[in-house]
PDB file of C-alpha atoms in Angstrom:
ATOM      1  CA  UNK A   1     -19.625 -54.165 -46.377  1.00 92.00           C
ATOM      2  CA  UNK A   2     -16.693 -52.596 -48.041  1.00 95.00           C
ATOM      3  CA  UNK A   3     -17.376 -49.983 -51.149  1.00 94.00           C
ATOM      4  CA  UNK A   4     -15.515 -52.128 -53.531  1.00 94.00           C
ATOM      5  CA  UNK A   5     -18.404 -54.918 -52.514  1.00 96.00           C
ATOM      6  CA  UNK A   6     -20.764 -52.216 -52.573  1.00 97.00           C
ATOM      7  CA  UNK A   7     -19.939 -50.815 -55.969  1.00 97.00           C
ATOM      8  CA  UNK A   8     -20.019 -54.243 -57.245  1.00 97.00           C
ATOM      9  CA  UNK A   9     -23.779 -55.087 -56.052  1.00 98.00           C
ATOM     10  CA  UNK A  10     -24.574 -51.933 -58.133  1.00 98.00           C
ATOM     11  CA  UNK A  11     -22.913 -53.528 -61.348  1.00 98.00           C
ATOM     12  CA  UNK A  12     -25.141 -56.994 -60.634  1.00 98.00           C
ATOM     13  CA  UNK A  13     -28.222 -54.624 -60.253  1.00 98.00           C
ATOM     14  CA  UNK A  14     -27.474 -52.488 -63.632  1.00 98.00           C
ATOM     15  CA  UNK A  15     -26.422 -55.813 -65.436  1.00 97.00           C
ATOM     16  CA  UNK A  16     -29.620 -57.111 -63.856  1.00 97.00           C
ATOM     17  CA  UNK A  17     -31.719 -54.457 -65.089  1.00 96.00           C
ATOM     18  CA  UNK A  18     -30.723 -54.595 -68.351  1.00 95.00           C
ATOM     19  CA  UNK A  19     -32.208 -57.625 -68.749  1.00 96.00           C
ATOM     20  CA  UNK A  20     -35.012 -57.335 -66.921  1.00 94.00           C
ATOM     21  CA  UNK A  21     -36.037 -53.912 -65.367  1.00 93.00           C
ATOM     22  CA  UNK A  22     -36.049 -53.219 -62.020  1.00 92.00           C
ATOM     23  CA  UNK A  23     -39.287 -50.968 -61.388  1.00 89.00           C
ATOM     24  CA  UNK A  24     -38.941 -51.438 -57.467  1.00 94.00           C
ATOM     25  CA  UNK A  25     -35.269 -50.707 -55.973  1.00 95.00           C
ATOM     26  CA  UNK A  26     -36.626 -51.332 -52.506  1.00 96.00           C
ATOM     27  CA  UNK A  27     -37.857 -55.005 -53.307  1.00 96.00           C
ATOM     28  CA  UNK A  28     -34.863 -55.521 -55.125  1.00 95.00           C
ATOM     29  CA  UNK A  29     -32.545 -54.638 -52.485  1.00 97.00           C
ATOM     30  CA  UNK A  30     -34.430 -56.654 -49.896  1.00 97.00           C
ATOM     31  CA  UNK A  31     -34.319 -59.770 -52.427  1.00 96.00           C
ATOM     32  CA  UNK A  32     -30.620 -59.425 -52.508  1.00 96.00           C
ATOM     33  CA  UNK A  33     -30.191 -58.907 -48.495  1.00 96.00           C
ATOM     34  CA  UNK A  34     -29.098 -55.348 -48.897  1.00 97.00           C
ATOM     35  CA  UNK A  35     -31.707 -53.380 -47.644  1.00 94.00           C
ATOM     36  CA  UNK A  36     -29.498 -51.511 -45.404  1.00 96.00           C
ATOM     37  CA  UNK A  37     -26.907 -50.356 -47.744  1.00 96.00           C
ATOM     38  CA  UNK A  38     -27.340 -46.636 -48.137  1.00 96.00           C
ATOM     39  CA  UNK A  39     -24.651 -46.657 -50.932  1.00 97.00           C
ATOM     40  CA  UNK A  40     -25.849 -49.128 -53.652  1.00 97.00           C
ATOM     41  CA  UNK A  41     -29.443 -47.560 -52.869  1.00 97.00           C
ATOM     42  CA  UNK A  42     -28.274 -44.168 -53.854  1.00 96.00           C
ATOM     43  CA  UNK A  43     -26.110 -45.529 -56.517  1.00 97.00           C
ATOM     44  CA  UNK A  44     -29.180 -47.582 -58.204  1.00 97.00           C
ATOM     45  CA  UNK A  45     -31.289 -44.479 -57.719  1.00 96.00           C
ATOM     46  CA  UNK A  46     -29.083 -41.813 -59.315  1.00 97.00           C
ATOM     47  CA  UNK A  47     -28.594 -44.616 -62.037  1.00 97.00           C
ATOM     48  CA  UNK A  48     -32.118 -44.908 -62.715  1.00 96.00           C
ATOM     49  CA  UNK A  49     -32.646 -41.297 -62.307  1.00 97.00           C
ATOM     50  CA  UNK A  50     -29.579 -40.067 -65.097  1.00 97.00           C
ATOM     51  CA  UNK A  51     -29.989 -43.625 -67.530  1.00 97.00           C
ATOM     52  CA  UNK A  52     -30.587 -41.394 -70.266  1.00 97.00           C
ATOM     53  CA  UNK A  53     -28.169 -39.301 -70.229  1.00 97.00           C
ATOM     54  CA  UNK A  54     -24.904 -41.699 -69.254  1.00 97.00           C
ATOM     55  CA  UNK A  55     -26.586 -43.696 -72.501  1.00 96.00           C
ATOM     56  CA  UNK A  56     -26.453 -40.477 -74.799  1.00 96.00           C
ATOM     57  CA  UNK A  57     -22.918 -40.017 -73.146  1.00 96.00           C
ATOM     58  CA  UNK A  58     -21.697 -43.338 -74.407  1.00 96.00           C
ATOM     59  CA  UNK A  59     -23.608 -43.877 -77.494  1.00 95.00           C
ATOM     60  CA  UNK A  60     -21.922 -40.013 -78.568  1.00 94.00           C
ATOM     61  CA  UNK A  61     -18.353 -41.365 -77.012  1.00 93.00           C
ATOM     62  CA  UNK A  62     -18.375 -44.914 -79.045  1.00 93.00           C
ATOM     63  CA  UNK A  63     -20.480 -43.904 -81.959  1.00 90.00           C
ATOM     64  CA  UNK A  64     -21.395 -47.461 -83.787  1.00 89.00           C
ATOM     65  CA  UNK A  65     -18.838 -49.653 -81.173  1.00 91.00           C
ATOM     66  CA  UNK A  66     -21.738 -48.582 -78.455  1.00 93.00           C
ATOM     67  CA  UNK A  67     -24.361 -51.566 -80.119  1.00 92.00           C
ATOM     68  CA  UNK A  68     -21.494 -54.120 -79.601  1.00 93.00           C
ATOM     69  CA  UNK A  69     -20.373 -53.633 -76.062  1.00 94.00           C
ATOM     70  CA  UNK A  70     -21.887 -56.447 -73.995  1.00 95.00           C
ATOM     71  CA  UNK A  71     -24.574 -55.831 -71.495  1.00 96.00           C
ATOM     72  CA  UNK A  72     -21.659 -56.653 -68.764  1.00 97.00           C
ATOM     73  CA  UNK A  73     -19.485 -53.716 -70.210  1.00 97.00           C
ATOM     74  CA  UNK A  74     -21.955 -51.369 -70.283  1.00 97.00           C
ATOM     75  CA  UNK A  75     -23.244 -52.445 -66.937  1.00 98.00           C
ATOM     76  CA  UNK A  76     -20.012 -51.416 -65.795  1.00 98.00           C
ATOM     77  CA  UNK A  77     -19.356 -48.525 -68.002  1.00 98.00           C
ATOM     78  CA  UNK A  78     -22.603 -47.436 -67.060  1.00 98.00           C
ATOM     79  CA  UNK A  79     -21.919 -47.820 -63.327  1.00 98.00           C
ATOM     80  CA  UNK A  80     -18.487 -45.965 -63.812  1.00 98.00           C
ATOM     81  CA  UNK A  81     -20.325 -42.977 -65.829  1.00 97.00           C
ATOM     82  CA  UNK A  82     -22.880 -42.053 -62.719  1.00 98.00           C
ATOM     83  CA  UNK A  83     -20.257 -42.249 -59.900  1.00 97.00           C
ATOM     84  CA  UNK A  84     -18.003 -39.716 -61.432  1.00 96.00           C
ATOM     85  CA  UNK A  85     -20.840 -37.580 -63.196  1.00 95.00           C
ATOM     86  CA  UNK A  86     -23.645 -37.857 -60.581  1.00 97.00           C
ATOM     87  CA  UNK A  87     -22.584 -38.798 -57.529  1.00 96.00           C
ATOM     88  CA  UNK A  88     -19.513 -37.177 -57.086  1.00 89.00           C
ATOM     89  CA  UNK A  89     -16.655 -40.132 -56.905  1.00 94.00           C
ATOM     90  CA  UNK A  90     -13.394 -39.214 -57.895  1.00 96.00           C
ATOM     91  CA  UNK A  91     -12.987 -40.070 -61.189  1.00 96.00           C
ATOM     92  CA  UNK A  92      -9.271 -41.884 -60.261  1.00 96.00           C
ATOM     93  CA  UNK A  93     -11.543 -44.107 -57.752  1.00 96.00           C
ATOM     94  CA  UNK A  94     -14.335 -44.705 -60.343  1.00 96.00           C
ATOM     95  CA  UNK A  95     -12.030 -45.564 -62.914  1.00 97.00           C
ATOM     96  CA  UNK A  96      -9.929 -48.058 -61.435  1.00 97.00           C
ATOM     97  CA  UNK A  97     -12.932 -49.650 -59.781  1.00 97.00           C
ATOM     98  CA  UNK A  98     -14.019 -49.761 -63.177  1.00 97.00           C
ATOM     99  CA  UNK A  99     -11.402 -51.169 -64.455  1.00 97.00           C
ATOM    100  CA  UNK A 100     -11.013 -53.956 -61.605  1.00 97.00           C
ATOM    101  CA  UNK A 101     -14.784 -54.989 -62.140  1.00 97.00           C
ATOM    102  CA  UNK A 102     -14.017 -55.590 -66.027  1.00 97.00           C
ATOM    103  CA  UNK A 103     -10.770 -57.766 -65.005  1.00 96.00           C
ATOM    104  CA  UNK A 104     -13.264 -59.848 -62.473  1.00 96.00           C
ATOM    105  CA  UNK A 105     -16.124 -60.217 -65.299  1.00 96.00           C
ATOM    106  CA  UNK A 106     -15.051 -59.885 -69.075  1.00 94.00           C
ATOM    107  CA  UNK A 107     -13.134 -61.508 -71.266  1.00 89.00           C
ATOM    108  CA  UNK A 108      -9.292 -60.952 -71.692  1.00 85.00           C
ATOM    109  CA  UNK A 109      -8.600 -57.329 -72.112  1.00 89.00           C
ATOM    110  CA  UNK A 110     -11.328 -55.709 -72.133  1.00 92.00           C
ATOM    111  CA  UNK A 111     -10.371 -53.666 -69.284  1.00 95.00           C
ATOM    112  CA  UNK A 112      -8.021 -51.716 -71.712  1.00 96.00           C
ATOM    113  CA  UNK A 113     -11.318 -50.920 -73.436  1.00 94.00           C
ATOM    114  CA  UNK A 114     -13.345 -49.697 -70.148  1.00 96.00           C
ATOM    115  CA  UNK A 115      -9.913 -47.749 -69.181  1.00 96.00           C
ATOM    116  CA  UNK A 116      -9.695 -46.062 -72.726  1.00 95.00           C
ATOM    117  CA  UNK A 117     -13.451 -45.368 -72.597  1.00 95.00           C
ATOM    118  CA  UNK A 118     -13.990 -43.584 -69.339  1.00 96.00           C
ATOM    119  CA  UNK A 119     -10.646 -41.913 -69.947  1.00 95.00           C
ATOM    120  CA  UNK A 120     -11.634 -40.722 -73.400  1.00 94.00           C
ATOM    121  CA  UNK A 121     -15.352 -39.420 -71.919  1.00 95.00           C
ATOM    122  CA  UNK A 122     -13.411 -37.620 -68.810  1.00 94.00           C
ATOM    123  CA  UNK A 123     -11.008 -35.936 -71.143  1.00 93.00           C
ATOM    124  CA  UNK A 124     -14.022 -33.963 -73.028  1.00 82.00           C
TER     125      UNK A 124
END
């Protein structure tokens, strides 16, 4: 599987969590089939490991706009936020990844919004 396909099972499993929890990352990889990709495991783990602290990162970063993102723009901003902080992806990579997941799943031009947001949080 590529890491663009990769990267976006991690988005499906952050959007997923955020509505309903995912206390066991091995079960839910196996549901899913992808109980062999070393990538989205680490990627869900260091998620779940850092969720605080990418939330404090963008609740600081978008002040009262933070309560109004949508769960799929923070799944991705949130996605976007551990590669480049805690997993050591380049932030050029994570970004336009980023930025390419919002075109695929939000509305209109959002993407302007995840671009400006990650850009704005790397710049700090």
């Amino acid at each position: 599987m590529k890491r663009s396909q990769q990267r976006e099972w991690v988005f499906k499993l952050i959007y997923e969590d955020s509505i309903n929890k995912i206390s066991d990352v091995e079960k839910a990889l196996a549901y899913h089939g992808l109980e062999d990709e070393d990538f989205i495991r680490g990627s869900i783990n260091s998620y779940n490991e850092n969720y605080e602290k990418i939330e404090k990162t963008l609740q600081d970063s978008l002040n009262k706009r933070y309560s109004r993102l949508s769960r799929v723009e923070k799944a991705i901003l949130f996605l976007s936020l551990n590669e480049m902080t805690y997993m050591d992806i380049p932030v050029s990579v994570s970004i336009n990844e980023a930025v390419e997941l919002a075109k695929a799943y939000t509305n209109n031009n959002d993407y302007q919004m995840i671009n400006s947001v990650l850009g704005k949080i790397v710049r700090k």
